[in-house]
Amino acid sequence: MCGIVGYVGPEAASPRLLDGLRRLEYRGYDSAGLAVHDGSGLHVARSVGRLAALEARLADSPLAGSVGVGHTRWATHGAPSEANAHPHLSPDGRIAVVHNGIIENYRELREELAAAGHRFQSETDTETLPHLIQREVADGAASGLDAIAAALRKARGAYALGILLAGEPEVVYAARLGSPLIVGVGEGETYIASDVPAIVNRVRKVIYLEDGQIARLTAAGVEVFDLDGRPAPFEVKDVTVSAESADRAGFETFMLKEIHEQPRILRDLLHQHVDADGRILLPDLHLDEATLKGLDHIFAVACGTAFHAAMYGKILIEHLTSLRVDIELASEFRYRRPKVDGRTLLLAVSQSGETADTLASVRMAHSRGCRVVSICNVHDSSLVRECDGVLYTQAGPEIGVASTKAYTTQLLSFVLLALHLARLRGDLEEPEIRRRLQALRAVPNAIHYVLERKDAIERIADKHHDGPSSLYLGRRFNVPTALEGALKNKEISYQHAEGYAAGEMKHGPIALIHEYLPVVCICTRTEDEVYDKMVSNLREVEARHGRIIALATDGDRAIAEVAEDVIFVPETLEEFSPLVNVVALQLLAYFAAKARGTDIDKPRNLAKSVTVE
Ligand code: F6R
């Protein structure tokens, strides 16, 4: 979603702010702007479109000064336009605000301010904030901090804010409620940012602001206050993300780099949680043996790709244990009356840990007495902080908007959880668990092997990329893989794609099949009749002249006879085959998008982290 960067220090602010904003570009945006204090007052530059447009504007009219805030906006209230771009100013031009989130009561506030003579320049909810702060100053607030605190006490909703005051030329203010914001502490300089990668090349120490906190930054340091202006405690933490990991490491896109990171990351995750004796260690879940043994119901909630991981989790946990697992899209869960209570373990799955619907579901489940744990990638994210325990997916920063390594690490996390539960609850005999751990250890290599075949996958994508639509079919463990493959394709190549359980084909989607429709069939071997059923589905597609792209197990020549193209993948236990198969589909989508010339790391209309509904 939107990005925020702020800087106070000895250097020129504009280049620092632009550099930080560029590092947040992956979040998606449609306009950008900066405000800089030059010692005598505030100056603003804004433009629609990519950061390059803002840079061109700054090249013509530079903004001098070493204190500033910057923003990339993803439109919510008001179209993408220069007037709606941040920063927004107070009517007297003495207060500049950048904002992520939504001020829910902005209409009432705007009406109230308009009645008092305020005129607005934009359609945004954000603009009410500098107006409110100006009013507090005019009403005699004792200090800039008091004016900001008083204004924020009147705002409802969610915000991460960067604020400049003309009267305090050496200060940046930051505030947070429900939207992520960090403060970076460097040597003689300080930063704010909506996400660590924005400043990872500048600082190694950060403060994660809590909800309801205001920070006052100078070059010399940081003070933190609550919304009543009283000093609040804070902790300075080390940055765990390395600067290199925020770079592309020579790959043409972040997405391709992240696809290639999967074997290493999955191997590391496995090593971290399974010791040499085959014990599964998940200490951060904070779920003791008695709790896990006593469970009878898990409810998993998530959005998008993370929801597909939850689908897989349900199939796997129900396959390996005696537990019942329900899943639901977080955006639905939060507005229903799901049957959860103190005996339910709610599992929230999220890469970013900042997804608004997932967070709302967690709050709702907590209020019903559920124990809530997350499978999450981002350390210290809002989700992690609100849950009782966490299983970190340890995928490292995911910059490409389309999720890849976060997904496979979520799948592996579910595998670890399922095996742990099966062992503790006595649902599987020990040799059965050992057999699976053995098979799991082979998965990173199998993925590596798929990556080595990427040229062949690119040739197939090149051949099929130009149609208007495609269909993805899978069964059992690979139904989520079909959905995820289709999602990847539509997200980055903009080709319409449907993912379906293959058994459903006859109940509707078969009508779509014609001689130009690519049908991706996940047909890797299984130990039972599911494979034969999938082959029958393949024949049905063939009979209607659909163009079959099959995912098949190495050496399965029979599939090659039916399919127009085959992507061979190594044999893997069916339960774990989604980890391998999805990588082939990530590459297929990737090369289709490349052939279609899209902006792969920043697909249109998408944001990396959806912090508003
Ligand atoms: C798809 C994608 C999205 C996210 C979804 C949830 O490639 O990235 O569908 O999976 O927005 O985001 P998180 O996992 O951050 O909660």
XYZ file of C-alpha atoms and ligand atoms in Angstrom:
629
model
C 0.000 0.000 0.000
C 1.236 3.576 0.459
C 4.844 4.191 1.513
C 6.275 6.696 3.990
C 9.840 7.862 4.515
C 11.113 10.709 6.687
C 14.583 12.064 7.390
C 16.341 14.440 9.814
C 20.115 14.761 9.648
C 23.067 16.573 8.186
C 22.502 15.523 4.553
C 20.149 16.907 1.909
C 16.767 15.325 2.622
C 15.349 14.976 -0.916
C 17.805 12.328 -2.227
C 17.429 10.323 0.995
C 13.667 10.451 0.776
C 13.630 9.480 -2.894
C 16.000 6.595 -2.226
C 13.749 5.330 0.567
C 10.625 5.693 -1.545
C 12.273 3.799 -4.394
C 12.902 0.922 -2.006
C 9.193 0.901 -1.191
C 8.091 1.030 -4.827
C 7.248 -2.665 -4.654
C 4.298 -1.838 -2.422
C 2.440 -0.300 -5.361
C 1.522 3.398 -5.781
C 0.083 5.840 -8.254
C 1.499 9.212 -7.149
C 4.302 10.518 -4.965
C 5.467 13.608 -3.142
C 7.938 15.187 -0.718
C 7.865 18.019 1.811
C 11.147 19.526 2.948
C 11.898 22.161 5.582
C 14.587 24.548 4.318
C 15.026 26.334 7.635
C 12.618 29.108 6.822
C 9.497 27.159 5.828
C 7.969 24.086 4.201
C 8.203 23.318 0.480
C 6.320 20.579 -1.320
C 6.684 18.716 -4.631
C 4.107 16.180 -5.835
C 3.418 14.327 -9.042
C 1.230 11.608 -10.497
C 2.732 8.354 -11.748
C 6.122 6.821 -11.105
C 8.859 8.297 -8.918
C 10.734 9.241 -12.084
C 8.110 11.972 -12.660
C 8.735 13.382 -9.177
C 12.490 13.214 -9.727
C 12.140 15.137 -12.991
C 10.155 17.803 -11.181
C 12.785 18.036 -8.443
C 15.537 18.294 -11.052
C 13.779 21.425 -12.378
C 12.959 22.875 -8.952
C 15.050 21.247 -6.226
C 13.893 21.273 -2.623
C 16.735 22.332 -0.337
C 16.835 21.314 3.323
C 17.848 18.432 5.505
C 14.527 17.653 7.189
C 11.687 16.118 5.208
C 8.981 13.519 4.653
C 8.080 11.606 1.486
C 5.180 9.467 0.370
C 4.025 7.127 -2.358
C 0.228 7.021 -2.552
C -2.077 4.223 -3.578
C -5.420 5.916 -4.092
C -8.261 5.155 -1.662
C -10.132 8.438 -1.082
C -9.984 10.446 -4.300
C -8.503 9.548 -7.684
C -4.748 9.467 -8.314
C -4.011 13.170 -8.985
C -1.495 15.769 -7.975
C -4.009 17.461 -5.693
C -4.697 14.182 -3.887
C -1.024 13.187 -3.657
C 0.680 13.599 -0.278
C 2.085 15.552 1.516
C -0.982 17.609 2.384
C -0.625 21.053 3.878
C -2.590 23.062 6.414
C -4.283 26.179 5.002
C -1.462 28.375 6.354
C 1.165 26.090 4.742
C 2.888 25.577 8.097
C 2.028 21.888 8.633
C 2.738 19.054 6.182
C 1.400 15.524 6.626
C 1.982 12.199 4.880
C -0.391 9.395 5.825
C -0.966 5.681 5.324
C -4.315 4.255 6.427
C -7.805 5.725 6.533
C -9.296 8.436 8.755
C -12.757 6.936 9.119
C -14.495 10.022 10.536
C -12.967 12.375 7.990
C -16.351 13.451 6.596
C -17.568 14.703 9.983
C -14.227 16.368 10.644
C -14.193 17.983 7.238
C -17.725 19.318 7.654
C -16.838 20.694 11.058
C -13.696 22.368 9.714
C -15.473 23.654 6.601
C -18.133 25.218 8.823
C -15.310 27.051 10.599
C -14.064 28.430 7.260
C -11.465 25.808 6.232
C -11.113 25.254 2.474
C -9.760 21.927 1.219
C -7.507 21.361 -1.774
C -7.992 17.596 -2.140
C -10.635 14.887 -1.848
C -8.576 12.926 0.642
C -9.312 11.905 4.196
C -5.694 12.808 5.027
C -6.055 16.521 4.426
C -8.267 16.872 7.486
C -5.214 16.150 9.667
C -3.048 19.225 8.898
C -6.223 21.312 9.183
C -7.008 19.812 12.571
C -3.453 20.382 13.788
C -3.552 24.006 12.602
C -6.779 24.509 14.535
C -5.199 23.093 17.684
C -2.249 25.485 17.257
C -4.664 28.398 16.787
C -6.613 27.271 19.861
C -3.448 27.706 21.917
C -1.886 24.230 22.102
C 1.171 24.499 24.339
C 3.540 22.915 21.783
C 3.670 21.253 18.376
C 3.495 17.894 20.112
C 0.370 18.929 22.038
C -1.300 20.187 18.863
C -0.601 16.900 17.063
C -1.727 14.800 20.034
C -4.940 16.800 20.425
C -5.707 16.490 16.699
C -5.069 12.750 16.704
C -7.352 12.225 19.678
C -10.147 13.448 17.388
C -9.274 11.148 14.472
C -10.809 7.663 14.214
C -9.458 4.948 11.940
C -5.938 3.915 11.089
C -2.838 5.911 10.445
C 0.902 5.951 10.079
C 1.931 9.599 9.838
C 4.954 11.710 9.051
C 4.493 15.362 10.035
C 6.572 18.527 9.569
C 5.865 21.776 11.401
C 7.207 25.072 10.044
C 7.780 26.224 13.609
C 10.145 23.288 14.338
C 12.712 23.312 11.523
C 14.804 20.459 12.937
C 12.084 17.970 13.763
C 10.058 15.224 12.091
C 7.034 13.879 13.956
C 5.695 10.377 13.426
C 2.543 8.735 14.764
C 0.974 5.329 14.477
C -2.413 3.728 14.997
C -3.177 0.492 13.187
C -0.765 1.071 10.260
C 2.880 0.046 10.487
C 5.574 2.666 11.092
C 9.156 2.392 12.253
C 11.754 4.872 13.388
C 15.328 4.309 12.211
C 18.124 5.468 14.508
C 21.433 6.248 12.805
C 24.621 8.127 13.717
C 23.573 11.775 13.884
C 20.508 11.144 11.742
C 17.069 9.609 12.196
C 14.445 8.238 9.822
C 10.873 7.126 9.707
C 9.583 4.484 7.311
C 6.501 2.418 6.747
C 8.649 -0.662 6.183
C 12.193 -1.725 7.054
C 13.500 -2.147 3.448
C 13.093 1.625 2.917
C 15.941 2.389 5.305
C 17.768 -0.918 5.635
C 20.795 0.540 3.806
C 20.934 3.498 6.234
C 20.388 2.239 9.781
C 20.863 -0.918 11.820
C 18.704 0.141 14.794
C 14.956 0.652 14.725
C 12.053 1.412 17.014
C 8.733 -0.234 16.155
C 6.186 2.359 17.177
C 3.180 1.011 19.054
C -0.400 1.976 18.329
C -1.233 5.332 19.903
C 2.349 6.587 20.003
C 3.863 9.788 18.660
C 7.607 10.054 18.042
C 9.569 13.293 17.896
C 12.734 12.875 15.840
C 15.739 15.183 15.689
C 19.179 14.426 14.260
C 20.337 13.756 17.813
C 17.706 11.172 18.723
C 14.130 10.175 19.339
C 11.523 10.767 22.024
C 8.263 8.817 22.136
C 4.961 9.971 23.643
C 1.439 8.701 24.062
C -1.613 10.471 22.655
C -1.840 12.577 25.803
C 1.672 13.871 25.166
C 3.181 11.915 28.088
C 6.582 10.244 27.541
C 6.152 6.577 26.565
C 8.668 3.744 26.913
C 10.208 2.318 23.739
C 12.750 -0.275 22.769
C 15.512 0.127 20.182
C 15.953 -3.129 18.255
C 18.550 -4.404 15.796
C 17.527 -4.654 12.155
C 17.533 -8.333 11.248
C 17.105 -7.813 7.491
C 20.381 -7.478 5.575
C 20.865 -4.682 3.048
C 21.804 -7.155 0.287
C 18.614 -9.116 0.711
C 16.712 -6.008 -0.269
C 18.592 -5.978 -3.573
C 17.944 -8.047 -6.673
C 21.244 -9.947 -6.551
C 21.650 -9.815 -10.301
C 18.216 -11.195 -11.213
C 16.158 -9.222 -13.717
C 13.347 -8.856 -11.189
C 12.804 -9.374 -7.491
C 10.184 -11.974 -8.276
C 12.638 -14.123 -10.216
C 15.186 -13.762 -7.448
C 12.613 -14.766 -4.866
C 11.514 -17.788 -6.891
C 15.157 -18.894 -6.958
C 15.645 -18.388 -3.244
C 13.081 -21.055 -2.408
C 15.302 -24.162 -2.160
C 17.699 -22.432 0.233
C 15.015 -20.823 2.364
C 13.011 -24.039 2.662
C 16.116 -26.018 3.576
C 16.981 -23.464 6.258
C 13.447 -23.459 7.619
C 13.490 -27.225 7.838
C 16.866 -27.243 9.604
C 15.685 -24.638 12.014
C 12.660 -26.647 13.127
C 13.695 -30.288 12.756
C 16.733 -31.369 14.757
C 19.158 -34.186 13.986
C 16.982 -36.647 15.950
C 13.883 -35.781 13.920
C 12.269 -33.773 16.707
C 10.041 -30.937 15.502
C 10.629 -27.763 17.474
C 8.113 -24.933 17.289
C 8.811 -22.978 20.493
C 7.503 -19.594 19.314
C 4.021 -21.047 18.846
C 3.746 -20.958 22.635
C 1.449 -23.965 22.543
C 2.318 -26.576 25.123
C 1.802 -30.284 24.682
C -1.357 -30.376 26.762
C -2.975 -27.624 24.690
C -2.095 -29.309 21.413
C -3.340 -32.655 22.633
C -6.575 -31.136 23.879
C -7.419 -29.314 20.661
C -10.346 -30.431 18.597
C -10.746 -27.615 16.140
C -8.502 -25.309 14.143
C -9.828 -22.384 12.151
C -7.423 -20.815 9.660
C -7.998 -17.367 8.175
C -6.031 -15.530 5.501
C -6.293 -13.604 2.235
C -5.099 -14.246 -1.313
C -2.079 -16.467 -1.657
C -1.935 -16.991 2.091
C -5.489 -18.324 1.882
C -4.349 -20.921 -0.658
C -1.698 -21.957 1.865
C -4.452 -22.305 4.470
C -6.436 -24.502 2.043
C -3.430 -26.773 1.763
C -3.036 -26.690 5.546
C -6.602 -27.881 6.007
C -6.207 -30.763 3.564
C -2.902 -31.819 5.099
C -3.806 -31.524 8.775
C -7.072 -33.393 8.251
C -5.158 -36.029 6.255
C -2.519 -36.596 8.928
C -4.370 -35.943 12.178
C -7.735 -36.418 13.843
C -8.317 -32.667 13.959
C -11.071 -30.780 12.205
C -9.850 -27.744 10.309
C -12.037 -24.998 8.905
C -10.740 -22.215 6.720
C -12.182 -18.931 5.647
C -11.174 -15.796 3.811
C -10.422 -13.235 6.500
C -12.603 -10.651 4.751
C -15.605 -12.982 5.197
C -14.732 -14.403 8.595
C -14.700 -10.994 10.247
C -18.271 -10.207 9.199
C -19.862 -13.606 9.937
C -20.717 -15.470 13.058
C -18.227 -18.305 12.739
C -18.485 -21.056 15.302
C -15.302 -20.445 17.240
C -14.755 -20.317 20.965
C -12.232 -21.037 23.697
C -11.667 -24.551 22.320
C -10.744 -23.273 18.867
C -7.193 -22.514 17.814
C -7.301 -19.669 15.301
C -4.447 -19.705 12.837
C -3.836 -16.469 10.941
C -1.637 -16.834 7.871
C 0.027 -13.763 6.397
C 3.244 -12.783 4.696
C 3.207 -9.152 5.767
C 1.415 -9.467 9.083
C -0.284 -6.182 8.253
C -3.310 -7.307 6.208
C -6.303 -5.408 7.574
C -8.850 -8.228 7.226
C -6.547 -10.809 8.798
C -5.840 -8.514 11.731
C -9.546 -7.808 12.196
C -10.268 -11.555 12.205
C -7.653 -12.081 14.885
C -9.208 -9.405 17.048
C -12.637 -10.924 16.582
C -11.384 -14.419 17.441
C -9.601 -13.102 20.524
C -12.805 -11.476 21.692
C -14.503 -14.892 21.403
C -11.881 -16.426 23.656
C -9.921 -18.290 20.956
C -6.243 -18.843 21.290
C -4.665 -17.178 18.251
C -1.356 -17.978 16.583
C 0.058 -16.851 13.264
C 2.121 -18.189 10.428
C 3.848 -14.991 9.426
C 6.925 -13.753 7.607
C 7.537 -10.325 9.066
C 9.105 -10.091 12.509
C 7.412 -7.720 14.915
C 4.567 -7.095 12.474
C 1.191 -6.041 13.873
C -0.124 -9.596 13.475
C 2.749 -11.142 15.382
C 2.332 -8.652 18.147
C -1.380 -9.341 18.467
C -1.119 -13.138 18.432
C -0.348 -15.482 21.311
C 2.324 -17.284 19.304
C 3.945 -17.411 15.890
C 5.575 -19.739 13.435
C 7.883 -17.464 11.451
C 8.188 -18.478 7.817
C 11.693 -16.947 7.609
C 11.432 -16.228 3.883
C 13.268 -12.893 4.230
C 11.889 -9.696 2.703
C 9.536 -10.415 -0.181
C 9.736 -7.456 -2.533
C 7.981 -8.767 -5.656
C 4.297 -7.972 -5.236
C 3.266 -11.460 -6.337
C 3.976 -13.795 -3.468
C 6.245 -16.777 -4.168
C 8.701 -17.715 -1.447
C 6.249 -16.591 1.215
C 3.779 -19.153 -0.144
C 6.099 -22.148 -0.150
C 7.356 -21.305 3.323
C 3.740 -21.104 4.492
C 3.158 -24.566 3.009
C 6.217 -25.929 4.781
C 5.080 -24.333 8.035
C 1.791 -26.192 7.714
C 3.690 -29.438 7.094
C 5.736 -28.923 10.251
C 2.643 -28.102 12.258
C 0.717 -31.091 10.897
C 3.532 -33.546 11.654
C 4.050 -32.039 15.102
C 0.335 -32.400 15.872
C 0.184 -35.920 14.444
C 3.099 -36.986 16.610
C 1.912 -35.379 19.843
C -1.632 -36.592 19.466
C -0.555 -40.088 18.433
C -2.362 -39.817 15.096
C 0.591 -41.203 13.140
C 3.044 -43.958 14.059
C 6.644 -42.834 14.455
C 7.906 -44.639 11.293
C 5.223 -42.825 9.292
C 6.456 -39.501 10.624
C 10.082 -40.411 9.901
C 9.173 -41.450 6.351
C 7.598 -38.053 5.794
C 10.498 -36.129 7.291
C 12.779 -38.051 4.978
C 10.621 -37.131 1.977
C 10.507 -33.531 3.121
C 14.280 -33.256 3.125
C 14.268 -34.037 -0.597
C 11.864 -31.185 -1.428
C 14.400 -28.313 -1.697
C 16.429 -30.342 -4.195
C 13.328 -31.178 -6.183
C 12.561 -27.450 -6.409
C 16.122 -26.800 -7.477
C 15.617 -29.279 -10.258
C 12.453 -27.455 -11.405
C 14.406 -24.186 -11.453
C 17.004 -25.814 -13.654
C 14.261 -26.536 -16.154
C 13.229 -22.921 -16.383
C 14.263 -22.576 -20.044
C 11.841 -25.327 -21.009
C 9.109 -23.654 -18.954
C 9.878 -20.337 -20.647
C 9.455 -21.946 -24.083
C 6.043 -23.276 -23.053
C 5.004 -19.894 -21.647
C 6.153 -18.157 -24.839
C 3.972 -20.468 -26.879
C 0.809 -19.970 -24.841
C 1.100 -16.460 -23.430
C -1.009 -14.544 -25.933
C -4.480 -16.048 -25.348
C -7.127 -14.167 -23.371
C -7.675 -16.889 -20.793
C -6.413 -20.115 -19.233
C -7.684 -22.828 -16.903
C -5.768 -24.553 -14.077
C -6.897 -27.935 -12.745
C -5.699 -30.026 -9.823
C -6.978 -32.542 -7.303
C -6.741 -33.051 -3.548
C -3.437 -31.558 -2.288
C -3.037 -29.755 -5.585
C -6.384 -27.968 -5.718
C -4.772 -25.034 -3.874
C -1.823 -25.317 -6.283
C -4.206 -24.881 -9.229
C -5.780 -21.842 -7.576
C -2.408 -20.365 -6.747
C -1.030 -21.000 -10.253
C -4.044 -19.217 -11.735
C -3.700 -16.345 -9.268
C -0.016 -15.887 -10.139
C -0.861 -15.845 -13.816
C -3.615 -13.262 -13.564
C -1.674 -11.055 -11.159
C 1.426 -10.589 -13.230
C 0.530 -11.457 -16.828
C -2.999 -9.960 -16.664
C -4.276 -13.027 -18.508
C -7.623 -14.164 -17.150
C -7.063 -17.484 -15.375
C -9.361 -19.809 -13.435
C -8.203 -22.372 -10.918
C -10.520 -25.332 -10.311
C -10.743 -28.670 -8.600
C -10.539 -30.956 -11.630
C -13.559 -32.962 -10.502
C -15.636 -29.813 -10.825
C -14.766 -29.418 -14.478
C -17.855 -31.202 -15.725
C -20.024 -28.985 -13.561
C -19.319 -25.838 -15.531
C -15.813 -24.923 -16.662
C -15.803 -27.616 -19.327
C -17.938 -25.199 -21.355
C -14.906 -22.930 -21.620
C -12.721 -25.504 -23.327
C -11.962 -24.945 -26.990
C -9.030 -25.366 -29.308
C -7.260 -22.175 -28.153
C -7.666 -22.508 -24.388
C -4.490 -23.436 -22.469
C -5.446 -25.872 -19.699
C -2.764 -26.407 -17.076
C -3.334 -29.858 -15.549
C -1.488 -30.814 -12.395
C -1.073 -34.486 -12.967
C 1.841 -35.543 -10.791
C 1.677 -39.127 -9.552
C -0.316 -40.139 -6.504
C -0.425 -43.385 -4.547
C -4.078 -44.057 -5.333
C -6.825 -43.558 -7.877
C -6.646 -39.748 -7.739
C -3.969 -39.885 -10.432
C -6.223 -41.954 -12.726
C -9.063 -39.510 -12.167
C -6.776 -36.668 -13.146
C -5.728 -38.521 -16.303
C -9.419 -38.945 -17.161
C -9.863 -35.188 -16.791
C -6.929 -34.711 -19.132
C -8.635 -36.934 -21.704
C -11.815 -34.903 -21.383
C -9.896 -31.721 -22.107
C -8.127 -33.437 -25.015
C -11.446 -34.582 -26.471
C -12.555 -30.941 -26.605
C -9.279 -29.888 -28.208
C -8.097 -27.850 -25.231
C -4.372 -27.129 -25.277
C -3.041 -29.181 -22.386
C 0.025 -28.089 -20.448
C 0.599 -30.935 -18.009
C 2.678 -31.007 -14.872
C 3.844 -34.596 -14.682
C 6.205 -36.729 -12.651
C 9.563 -37.390 -14.268
C 9.383 -40.355 -16.602
C 5.597 -40.318 -16.969
C 5.540 -40.802 -20.732
C 1.815 -41.625 -20.784
C 0.973 -38.020 -19.952
C 3.249 -36.808 -22.739
C 1.035 -38.692 -25.204
C -2.060 -36.720 -24.203
C -0.628 -33.299 -23.424
C 0.562 -30.720 -25.920
C 3.324 -29.677 -23.533
C 4.663 -31.269 -20.373
C 6.611 -29.778 -17.499
C 8.348 -32.646 -15.752
C 9.001 -32.395 -12.033
C 10.788 -34.860 -9.742
C 8.789 -37.487 -7.887
C 7.776 -36.244 -4.442
C 5.395 -37.625 -1.847
C 1.964 -36.423 -3.022
C 1.363 -34.624 0.280
C 4.388 -32.424 -0.369
C 4.080 -32.174 -4.156
C 2.380 -28.725 -3.950
C 5.699 -27.271 -2.742
C 7.400 -28.425 -5.910
C 4.542 -28.059 -8.385
C 3.763 -24.486 -7.482
C 7.305 -23.414 -8.346
C 6.793 -24.658 -11.912
C 3.565 -22.634 -12.036
C 5.271 -19.543 -10.608
C 7.791 -19.786 -13.449
C 5.071 -20.401 -16.029
C 3.257 -17.245 -14.901
C 6.523 -15.360 -14.713
C 7.549 -16.112 -18.288
C 4.026 -15.487 -19.600
C 4.168 -12.061 -17.952
C 7.625 -11.443 -19.378
C 6.407 -12.330 -22.861
C 3.447 -9.996 -22.392
C 5.788 -7.196 -21.307
C 4.175 -6.378 -17.968
C 5.804 -4.707 -14.990
C 6.364 -7.975 -13.125
C 7.519 -6.692 -9.733
C 4.868 -4.001 -9.629
C 1.773 -5.313 -11.365
C -0.921 -2.752 -12.002
C -3.485 -1.983 -9.289
C -1.852 -4.331 -6.781
C -0.225 -3.466 -3.502
C 2.145 -5.663 -1.553
C 0.449 -5.256 1.707
C -3.255 -4.525 1.934
C -3.504 -2.521 5.137
C -6.986 -1.170 4.393
C -10.207 -3.063 3.662
C -0.662 -12.683 -4.164
C -0.495 -11.932 -2.950
C -1.710 -11.580 -2.158
C -1.428 -11.771 -0.663
C -2.600 -11.258 0.174
C -2.380 -11.461 1.639
O 0.540 -12.910 -4.820
O 0.591 -11.581 -2.577
O -2.811 -12.332 -2.542
O -1.198 -13.124 -0.430
O -2.792 -9.901 -0.079
O -1.247 -10.789 2.082
P -0.498 -11.204 3.396
O 0.018 -12.580 3.178
O 0.590 -10.188 3.550
O -1.510 -11.159 4.501
